[in-house]
Amino acid sequence: MAFVRACALADLAPETAVAVEIGDEDVAVVHSAGEVFAIRDECSHASIPLSEGDVGDCEIECYLHGSRFSLRTGAALGLPATEPVPVYPCRVVDDQVEVDVDNPIVTA
């Protein structure tokens, strides 16, 4: 699949996430600390959409139990989650966010 359009950069306010579907993958596209990230839109602890959680300091927090994940690595940073969440290569081209879901940076 390689890089495909996920959303417009204008759709991402600072420190927010939007849910998108790319192929069979649910992805949260996130704008944090002036960067854009793409992470699987599912908490590894409770299968809750991460895109509905809080964003800050290159982390995203699951709204249900408070698990936190690194947007750079997908690492679980706070209990109850202990397993990472896949993150995907992401780039901005002509004000469009593109994501490559075929080549995750971290696999759960």
Tab-separated table of N, CA, C and O in Angstrom:
chain	number	residue	atom	x	y	z
A	1	MET	N	0.830	-1.200	0.000
A	1	MET	CA	0.000	0.000	0.000
A	1	MET	C	0.867	1.253	0.000
A	1	MET	O	0.530	2.221	-0.629
A	2	ALA	N	1.976	1.277	0.706
A	2	ALA	CA	2.861	2.428	0.836
A	2	ALA	C	2.133	3.617	1.453
A	2	ALA	O	1.122	3.439	2.116
A	3	PHE	N	2.647	4.834	1.238
A	3	PHE	CA	2.021	6.009	1.840
A	3	PHE	C	0.709	6.337	1.138
A	3	PHE	O	0.657	6.367	-0.095
A	4	VAL	N	-0.331	6.576	1.936
A	4	VAL	CA	-1.629	6.993	1.407
A	4	VAL	C	-2.123	8.183	2.224
A	4	VAL	O	-1.760	8.356	3.386
A	5	ARG	N	-2.962	8.981	1.602
A	5	ARG	CA	-3.521	10.147	2.273
A	5	ARG	C	-4.404	9.706	3.427
A	5	ARG	O	-5.261	8.840	3.290
A	6	ALA	N	-4.187	10.324	4.592
A	6	ALA	CA	-4.997	10.031	5.774
A	6	ALA	C	-5.958	11.172	6.076
A	6	ALA	O	-7.121	10.943	6.395
A	7	CYS	N	-5.470	12.414	5.985
A	7	CYS	CA	-6.302	13.585	6.267
A	7	CYS	C	-5.534	14.830	5.850
A	7	CYS	O	-4.348	14.764	5.542
A	8	ALA	N	-6.219	15.949	5.883
A	8	ALA	CA	-5.553	17.227	5.630
A	8	ALA	C	-4.887	17.697	6.920
A	8	ALA	O	-5.417	17.476	8.019
A	9	LEU	N	-3.738	18.309	6.798
A	9	LEU	CA	-3.067	18.854	7.972
A	9	LEU	C	-3.973	19.836	8.708
A	9	LEU	O	-3.977	19.896	9.940
A	10	ALA	N	-4.795	20.568	7.973
A	10	ALA	CA	-5.711	21.538	8.578
A	10	ALA	C	-6.757	20.874	9.483
A	10	ALA	O	-7.362	21.534	10.322
A	11	ASP	N	-6.966	19.560	9.329
A	11	ASP	CA	-7.916	18.831	10.178
A	11	ASP	C	-7.374	18.560	11.573
A	11	ASP	O	-8.116	18.089	12.440
A	12	LEU	N	-6.093	18.834	11.793
A	12	LEU	CA	-5.434	18.510	13.064
A	12	LEU	C	-5.065	19.765	13.835
A	12	LEU	O	-4.069	20.416	13.534
A	13	ALA	N	-5.852	20.083	14.841
A	13	ALA	CA	-5.478	21.173	15.736
A	13	ALA	C	-4.342	20.682	16.635
A	13	ALA	O	-4.197	19.471	16.855
A	14	PRO	N	-3.518	21.575	17.155
A	14	PRO	CA	-2.445	21.148	18.052
A	14	PRO	C	-2.987	20.345	19.236
A	14	PRO	O	-4.033	20.667	19.803
A	15	GLU	N	-2.263	19.303	19.588
A	15	GLU	CA	-2.565	18.415	20.719
A	15	GLU	C	-3.928	17.739	20.581
A	15	GLU	O	-4.676	17.590	21.551
A	16	THR	N	-4.246	17.316	19.348
A	16	THR	CA	-5.473	16.565	19.090
A	16	THR	C	-5.176	15.359	18.216
A	16	THR	O	-4.100	15.245	17.643
A	17	ALA	N	-6.175	14.475	18.125
A	17	ALA	CA	-6.086	13.295	17.268
A	17	ALA	C	-7.368	13.183	16.458
A	17	ALA	O	-8.433	13.612	16.905
A	18	VAL	N	-7.248	12.608	15.267
A	18	VAL	CA	-8.426	12.284	14.465
A	18	VAL	C	-8.346	10.810	14.074
A	18	VAL	O	-7.261	10.280	13.828
A	19	ALA	N	-9.501	10.169	14.054
A	19	ALA	CA	-9.579	8.764	13.665
A	19	ALA	C	-9.752	8.667	12.162
A	19	ALA	O	-10.576	9.377	11.578
A	20	VAL	N	-8.967	7.799	11.534
A	20	VAL	CA	-9.087	7.538	10.106
A	20	VAL	C	-8.980	6.034	9.887
A	20	VAL	O	-8.409	5.316	10.704
A	21	GLU	N	-9.535	5.587	8.780
A	21	GLU	CA	-9.402	4.182	8.398
A	21	GLU	C	-8.566	4.123	7.134
A	21	GLU	O	-8.867	4.796	6.144
A	22	ILE	N	-7.508	3.328	7.186
A	22	ILE	CA	-6.634	3.150	6.033
A	22	ILE	C	-6.589	1.659	5.750
A	22	ILE	O	-6.032	0.892	6.534
A	23	GLY	N	-7.201	1.278	4.656
A	23	GLY	CA	-7.328	-0.157	4.383
A	23	GLY	C	-8.142	-0.796	5.490
A	23	GLY	O	-9.233	-0.343	5.815
A	24	ASP	N	-7.587	-1.802	6.133
A	24	ASP	CA	-8.252	-2.478	7.238
A	24	ASP	C	-7.810	-1.955	8.601
A	24	ASP	O	-8.214	-2.492	9.630
A	25	GLU	N	-6.973	-0.935	8.625
A	25	GLU	CA	-6.413	-0.417	9.877
A	25	GLU	C	-7.150	0.827	10.357
A	25	GLU	O	-7.387	1.754	9.584
A	26	ASP	N	-7.478	0.840	11.645
A	26	ASP	CA	-7.966	2.042	12.304
A	26	ASP	C	-6.747	2.773	12.854
A	26	ASP	O	-5.967	2.201	13.625
A	27	VAL	N	-6.588	4.019	12.439
A	27	VAL	CA	-5.394	4.793	12.768
A	27	VAL	C	-5.808	6.104	13.415
A	27	VAL	O	-6.775	6.743	12.990
A	28	ALA	N	-5.060	6.490	14.450
A	28	ALA	CA	-5.206	7.821	15.025
A	28	ALA	C	-4.066	8.666	14.470
A	28	ALA	O	-2.894	8.328	14.637
A	29	VAL	N	-4.418	9.741	13.775
A	29	VAL	CA	-3.429	10.700	13.298
A	29	VAL	C	-3.408	11.815	14.329
A	29	VAL	O	-4.456	12.365	14.689
A	30	VAL	N	-2.210	12.116	14.834
A	30	VAL	CA	-2.087	12.964	16.012
A	30	VAL	C	-1.117	14.113	15.742
A	30	VAL	O	-0.053	13.911	15.154
A	31	HIS	N	-1.497	15.305	16.214
A	31	HIS	CA	-0.634	16.481	16.128
A	31	HIS	C	-0.208	16.813	17.554
A	31	HIS	O	-1.041	17.158	18.388
A	32	SER	N	1.089	16.665	17.831
A	32	SER	CA	1.588	16.949	19.177
A	32	SER	C	2.991	17.518	19.105
A	32	SER	O	3.833	17.036	18.328
A	33	ALA	N	3.242	18.528	19.908
A	33	ALA	CA	4.563	19.162	19.990
A	33	ALA	C	5.071	19.594	18.613
A	33	ALA	O	6.255	19.484	18.309
A	34	GLY	N	4.153	20.044	17.763
A	34	GLY	CA	4.528	20.535	16.446
A	34	GLY	C	4.832	19.453	15.419
A	34	GLY	O	5.267	19.752	14.318
A	35	GLU	N	4.613	18.191	15.778
A	35	GLU	CA	4.858	17.070	14.866
A	35	GLU	C	3.558	16.320	14.611
A	35	GLU	O	2.600	16.440	15.365
A	36	VAL	N	3.567	15.508	13.542
A	36	VAL	CA	2.411	14.684	13.208
A	36	VAL	C	2.820	13.220	13.335
A	36	VAL	O	3.890	12.829	12.869
A	37	PHE	N	1.956	12.436	13.972
A	37	PHE	CA	2.222	11.026	14.224
A	37	PHE	C	1.021	10.195	13.784
A	37	PHE	O	-0.097	10.706	13.678
A	38	ALA	N	1.272	8.893	13.583
A	38	ALA	CA	0.193	7.960	13.290
A	38	ALA	C	0.395	6.731	14.176
A	38	ALA	O	1.485	6.162	14.227
A	39	ILE	N	-0.665	6.333	14.885
A	39	ILE	CA	-0.612	5.221	15.824
A	39	ILE	C	-1.894	4.411	15.674
A	39	ILE	O	-2.939	4.969	15.333
A	40	ARG	N	-1.802	3.098	15.884
A	40	ARG	CA	-3.019	2.287	15.801
A	40	ARG	C	-4.040	2.845	16.782
A	40	ARG	O	-3.738	3.152	17.925
A	41	ASP	N	-5.257	2.991	16.318
A	41	ASP	CA	-6.312	3.626	17.108
A	41	ASP	C	-6.991	2.603	18.023
A	41	ASP	O	-8.201	2.425	17.995
A	42	GLU	N	-6.167	1.932	18.838
A	42	GLU	CA	-6.719	0.936	19.759
A	42	GLU	C	-5.760	0.738	20.924
A	42	GLU	O	-4.604	0.335	20.738
A	43	CYS	N	-6.247	0.993	22.126
A	43	CYS	CA	-5.464	0.764	23.339
A	43	CYS	C	-5.157	-0.728	23.452
A	43	CYS	O	-6.039	-1.571	23.251
A	44	SER	N	-3.912	-1.067	23.770
A	44	SER	CA	-3.518	-2.470	23.879
A	44	SER	C	-4.068	-3.129	25.145
A	44	SER	O	-4.021	-4.342	25.281
A	45	HIS	N	-4.625	-2.337	26.035
A	45	HIS	CA	-5.186	-2.894	27.263
A	45	HIS	C	-6.667	-3.226	27.131
A	45	HIS	O	-7.104	-4.289	27.532
A	46	ALA	N	-7.453	-2.323	26.545
A	46	ALA	CA	-8.903	-2.504	26.585
A	46	ALA	C	-9.598	-2.290	25.244
A	46	ALA	O	-10.805	-2.139	25.206
A	47	SER	N	-8.855	-2.245	24.151
A	47	SER	CA	-9.447	-2.086	22.812
A	47	SER	C	-10.339	-0.857	22.689
A	47	SER	O	-11.390	-0.887	22.070
A	48	ILE	N	-9.916	0.235	23.283
A	48	ILE	CA	-10.638	1.511	23.247
A	48	ILE	C	-9.936	2.420	22.233
A	48	ILE	O	-8.704	2.435	22.163
A	49	PRO	N	-10.682	3.215	21.448
A	49	PRO	CA	-10.047	4.123	20.484
A	49	PRO	C	-9.167	5.167	21.179
A	49	PRO	O	-9.650	5.953	21.995
A	50	LEU	N	-7.891	5.163	20.856
A	50	LEU	CA	-6.982	6.157	21.427
A	50	LEU	C	-7.286	7.559	20.925
A	50	LEU	O	-7.005	8.539	21.612
A	51	SER	N	-7.869	7.658	19.735
A	51	SER	CA	-8.170	8.978	19.164
A	51	SER	C	-9.146	9.774	20.019
A	51	SER	O	-9.252	10.984	19.870
A	52	GLU	N	-9.828	9.125	20.939
A	52	GLU	CA	-10.771	9.820	21.824
A	52	GLU	C	-10.126	10.261	23.134
A	52	GLU	O	-10.778	10.847	23.982
A	53	GLY	N	-8.829	9.977	23.285
A	53	GLY	CA	-8.130	10.320	24.518
A	53	GLY	C	-7.427	11.660	24.438
A	53	GLY	O	-7.493	12.374	23.441
A	54	ASP	N	-6.731	11.994	25.523
A	54	ASP	CA	-5.988	13.247	25.618
A	54	ASP	C	-4.614	13.104	24.974
A	54	ASP	O	-3.996	12.039	25.024
A	55	VAL	N	-4.137	14.209	24.395
A	55	VAL	CA	-2.843	14.259	23.721
A	55	VAL	C	-2.004	15.342	24.367
A	55	VAL	O	-2.504	16.430	24.673
A	56	GLY	N	-0.717	15.064	24.568
A	56	GLY	CA	0.203	16.070	25.083
A	56	GLY	C	1.606	15.523	25.200
A	56	GLY	O	1.802	14.343	25.515
A	57	ASP	N	2.592	16.353	24.929
A	57	ASP	CA	4.004	15.991	25.073
A	57	ASP	C	4.362	14.701	24.345
A	57	ASP	O	5.060	13.835	24.877
A	58	CYS	N	3.873	14.547	23.124
A	58	CYS	CA	4.159	13.377	22.275
A	58	CYS	C	3.673	12.070	22.906
A	58	CYS	O	4.258	11.009	22.698
A	59	GLU	N	2.580	12.163	23.671
A	59	GLU	CA	1.933	10.997	24.254
A	59	GLU	C	0.438	11.079	24.006
A	59	GLU	O	-0.114	12.166	23.823
A	60	ILE	N	-0.213	9.910	24.018
A	60	ILE	CA	-1.665	9.855	23.939
A	60	ILE	C	-2.147	8.973	25.078
A	60	ILE	O	-1.513	7.977	25.420
A	61	GLU	N	-3.255	9.380	25.703
A	61	GLU	CA	-3.785	8.674	26.863
A	61	GLU	C	-5.155	8.098	26.568
A	61	GLU	O	-6.037	8.787	26.051
A	62	CYS	N	-5.337	6.834	26.887
A	62	CYS	CA	-6.631	6.190	26.730
A	62	CYS	C	-7.599	6.785	27.752
A	62	CYS	O	-7.280	6.863	28.944
A	63	TYR	N	-8.771	7.185	27.296
A	63	TYR	CA	-9.718	7.852	28.180
A	63	TYR	C	-10.344	6.917	29.207
A	63	TYR	O	-10.811	7.357	30.254
A	64	LEU	N	-10.344	5.609	28.965
A	64	LEU	CA	-11.064	4.696	29.858
A	64	LEU	C	-10.297	4.385	31.141
A	64	LEU	O	-10.835	4.552	32.238
A	65	HIS	N	-9.047	3.949	31.016
A	65	HIS	CA	-8.277	3.557	32.205
A	65	HIS	C	-7.004	4.359	32.401
A	65	HIS	O	-6.262	4.110	33.341
A	66	GLY	N	-6.711	5.288	31.497
A	66	GLY	CA	-5.552	6.161	31.680
A	66	GLY	C	-4.226	5.628	31.182
A	66	GLY	O	-3.188	6.220	31.471
A	67	SER	N	-4.222	4.525	30.441
A	67	SER	CA	-2.961	4.050	29.858
A	67	SER	C	-2.411	5.117	28.931
A	67	SER	O	-3.160	5.766	28.197
A	68	ARG	N	-1.088	5.312	28.958
A	68	ARG	CA	-0.443	6.297	28.096
A	68	ARG	C	0.521	5.595	27.152
A	68	ARG	O	1.148	4.604	27.514
A	69	PHE	N	0.658	6.151	25.940
A	69	PHE	CA	1.528	5.570	24.919
A	69	PHE	C	2.377	6.664	24.279
A	69	PHE	O	1.892	7.766	24.037
A	70	SER	N	3.625	6.325	23.963
A	70	SER	CA	4.508	7.221	23.234
A	70	SER	C	4.052	7.286	21.783
A	70	SER	O	3.849	6.252	21.142
A	71	LEU	N	3.919	8.487	21.252
A	71	LEU	CA	3.557	8.645	19.845
A	71	LEU	C	4.741	8.350	18.931
A	71	LEU	O	4.556	8.050	17.761
A	72	ARG	N	5.951	8.397	19.461
A	72	ARG	CA	7.145	8.115	18.658
A	72	ARG	C	7.424	6.622	18.529
A	72	ARG	O	7.834	6.153	17.482
A	73	THR	N	7.208	5.876	19.628
A	73	THR	CA	7.600	4.461	19.642
A	73	THR	C	6.433	3.500	19.833
A	73	THR	O	6.596	2.301	19.609
A	74	GLY	N	5.303	3.997	20.322
A	74	GLY	CA	4.175	3.125	20.638
A	74	GLY	C	4.291	2.455	21.990
A	74	GLY	O	3.398	1.718	22.403
A	75	ALA	N	5.373	2.693	22.712
A	75	ALA	CA	5.595	2.065	24.013
A	75	ALA	C	4.512	2.451	25.006
A	75	ALA	O	4.065	3.603	25.035
A	76	ALA	N	4.097	1.477	25.813
A	76	ALA	CA	3.167	1.746	26.904
A	76	ALA	C	3.945	2.469	28.001
A	76	ALA	O	4.960	1.973	28.486
A	77	LEU	N	3.464	3.650	28.400
A	77	LEU	CA	4.164	4.479	29.378
A	77	LEU	C	3.453	4.528	30.725
A	77	LEU	O	3.974	5.105	31.668
A	78	GLY	N	2.247	3.961	30.788
A	78	GLY	CA	1.501	4.003	32.040
A	78	GLY	C	0.519	2.854	32.116
A	78	GLY	O	-0.131	2.522	31.125
A	79	LEU	N	0.459	2.256	33.271
A	79	LEU	CA	-0.473	1.151	33.505
A	79	LEU	C	-1.913	1.632	33.395
A	79	LEU	O	-2.177	2.813	33.580
A	80	PRO	N	-2.829	0.745	33.073
A	80	PRO	CA	-2.706	-0.705	33.103
A	80	PRO	C	-2.126	-1.330	31.833
A	80	PRO	O	-1.829	-2.523	31.824
A	81	ALA	N	-1.937	-0.592	30.756
A	81	ALA	CA	-1.360	-1.180	29.539
A	81	ALA	C	0.109	-1.525	29.773
A	81	ALA	O	0.844	-0.761	30.401
A	82	THR	N	0.522	-2.670	29.251
A	82	THR	CA	1.922	-3.074	29.321
A	82	THR	C	2.477	-3.385	27.936
A	82	THR	O	3.683	-3.471	27.766
A	83	GLU	N	1.606	-3.560	26.953
A	83	GLU	CA	2.020	-3.891	25.590
A	83	GLU	C	2.037	-2.623	24.725
A	83	GLU	O	1.174	-1.758	24.873
A	84	PRO	N	2.986	-2.526	23.798
A	84	PRO	CA	3.035	-1.368	22.906
A	84	PRO	C	1.897	-1.390	21.896
A	84	PRO	O	1.214	-2.396	21.721
A	85	VAL	N	1.731	-0.270	21.237
A	85	VAL	CA	0.766	-0.109	20.154
A	85	VAL	C	1.577	0.241	18.903
A	85	VAL	O	2.501	1.056	18.973
A	86	PRO	N	1.274	-0.357	17.754
A	86	PRO	CA	2.034	-0.025	16.540
A	86	PRO	C	1.905	1.452	16.161
A	86	PRO	O	0.829	2.034	16.265
A	87	VAL	N	3.032	2.023	15.759
A	87	VAL	CA	3.043	3.362	15.172
A	87	VAL	C	3.480	3.209	13.727
A	87	VAL	O	4.149	2.239	13.366
A	88	TYR	N	3.081	4.148	12.893
A	88	TYR	CA	3.303	4.038	11.455
A	88	TYR	C	4.086	5.228	10.932
A	88	TYR	O	3.927	6.351	11.426
A	89	PRO	N	4.901	5.003	9.904
A	89	PRO	CA	5.564	6.133	9.256
A	89	PRO	C	4.514	7.134	8.766
A	89	PRO	O	3.453	6.750	8.264
A	90	CYS	N	4.840	8.393	8.935
A	90	CYS	CA	3.882	9.461	8.635
A	90	CYS	C	4.660	10.625	8.041
A	90	CYS	O	5.790	10.903	8.443
A	91	ARG	N	4.060	11.302	7.076
A	91	ARG	CA	4.701	12.467	6.477
A	91	ARG	C	3.625	13.451	6.025
A	91	ARG	O	2.466	13.079	5.857
A	92	VAL	N	4.048	14.695	5.825
A	92	VAL	CA	3.153	15.728	5.313
A	92	VAL	C	3.657	16.144	3.942
A	92	VAL	O	4.815	16.534	3.793
A	93	VAL	N	2.779	16.023	2.938
A	93	VAL	CA	3.106	16.392	1.564
A	93	VAL	C	1.997	17.310	1.064
A	93	VAL	O	0.822	16.927	1.042
A	94	ASP	N	2.370	18.523	0.676
A	94	ASP	CA	1.391	19.500	0.166
A	94	ASP	C	0.200	19.654	1.113
A	94	ASP	O	-0.961	19.620	0.695
A	95	ASP	N	0.485	19.801	2.405
A	95	ASP	CA	-0.531	20.010	3.445
A	95	ASP	C	-1.479	18.823	3.622
A	95	ASP	O	-2.566	18.963	4.175
A	96	GLN	N	-1.069	17.650	3.139
A	96	GLN	CA	-1.835	16.415	3.337
A	96	GLN	C	-0.990	15.452	4.178
A	96	GLN	O	0.202	15.284	3.925
A	97	VAL	N	-1.617	14.822	5.173
A	97	VAL	CA	-0.925	13.842	5.998
A	97	VAL	C	-1.034	12.480	5.314
A	97	VAL	O	-2.126	12.046	4.954
A	98	GLU	N	0.110	11.840	5.129
A	98	GLU	CA	0.160	10.517	4.517
A	98	GLU	C	0.742	9.528	5.517
A	98	GLU	O	1.665	9.852	6.268
A	99	VAL	N	0.181	8.310	5.515
A	99	VAL	CA	0.584	7.272	6.463
A	99	VAL	C	0.845	5.980	5.702
A	99	VAL	O	0.142	5.653	4.751
A	100	ASP	N	1.859	5.232	6.150
A	100	ASP	CA	2.181	3.928	5.574
A	100	ASP	C	1.866	2.851	6.614
A	100	ASP	O	2.675	2.573	7.496
A	101	VAL	N	0.688	2.228	6.520
A	101	VAL	CA	0.283	1.216	7.494
A	101	VAL	C	0.924	-0.140	7.219
A	101	VAL	O	0.849	-1.041	8.058
A	102	ASP	N	1.550	-0.307	6.064
A	102	ASP	CA	2.179	-1.587	5.741
A	102	ASP	C	3.532	-1.785	6.403
A	102	ASP	O	4.062	-2.897	6.419
A	103	ASN	N	4.095	-0.718	6.946
A	103	ASN	CA	5.425	-0.803	7.546
A	103	ASN	C	5.449	-0.194	8.946
A	103	ASN	O	6.084	0.820	9.175
A	104	PRO	N	4.737	-0.830	9.900
A	104	PRO	CA	4.707	-0.274	11.263
A	104	PRO	C	6.102	-0.163	11.854
A	104	PRO	O	6.977	-1.004	11.583
A	105	ILE	N	6.303	0.868	12.638
A	105	ILE	CA	7.579	1.088	13.309
A	105	ILE	C	7.682	0.170	14.519
A	105	ILE	O	8.741	-0.350	14.835
A	106	VAL	N	6.571	-0.064	15.208
A	106	VAL	CA	6.514	-0.959	16.362
A	106	VAL	C	5.313	-1.875	16.141
A	106	VAL	O	4.246	-1.410	15.771
A	107	THR	N	5.508	-3.159	16.346
A	107	THR	CA	4.383	-4.079	16.233
A	107	THR	C	4.024	-4.622	17.599
A	107	THR	O	4.904	-4.886	18.425
A	108	ALA	N	2.731	-4.732	17.830
A	108	ALA	CA	2.262	-5.237	19.127
A	108	ALA	C	2.269	-6.740	19.134
A	108	ALA	O	2.303	-7.398	18.128
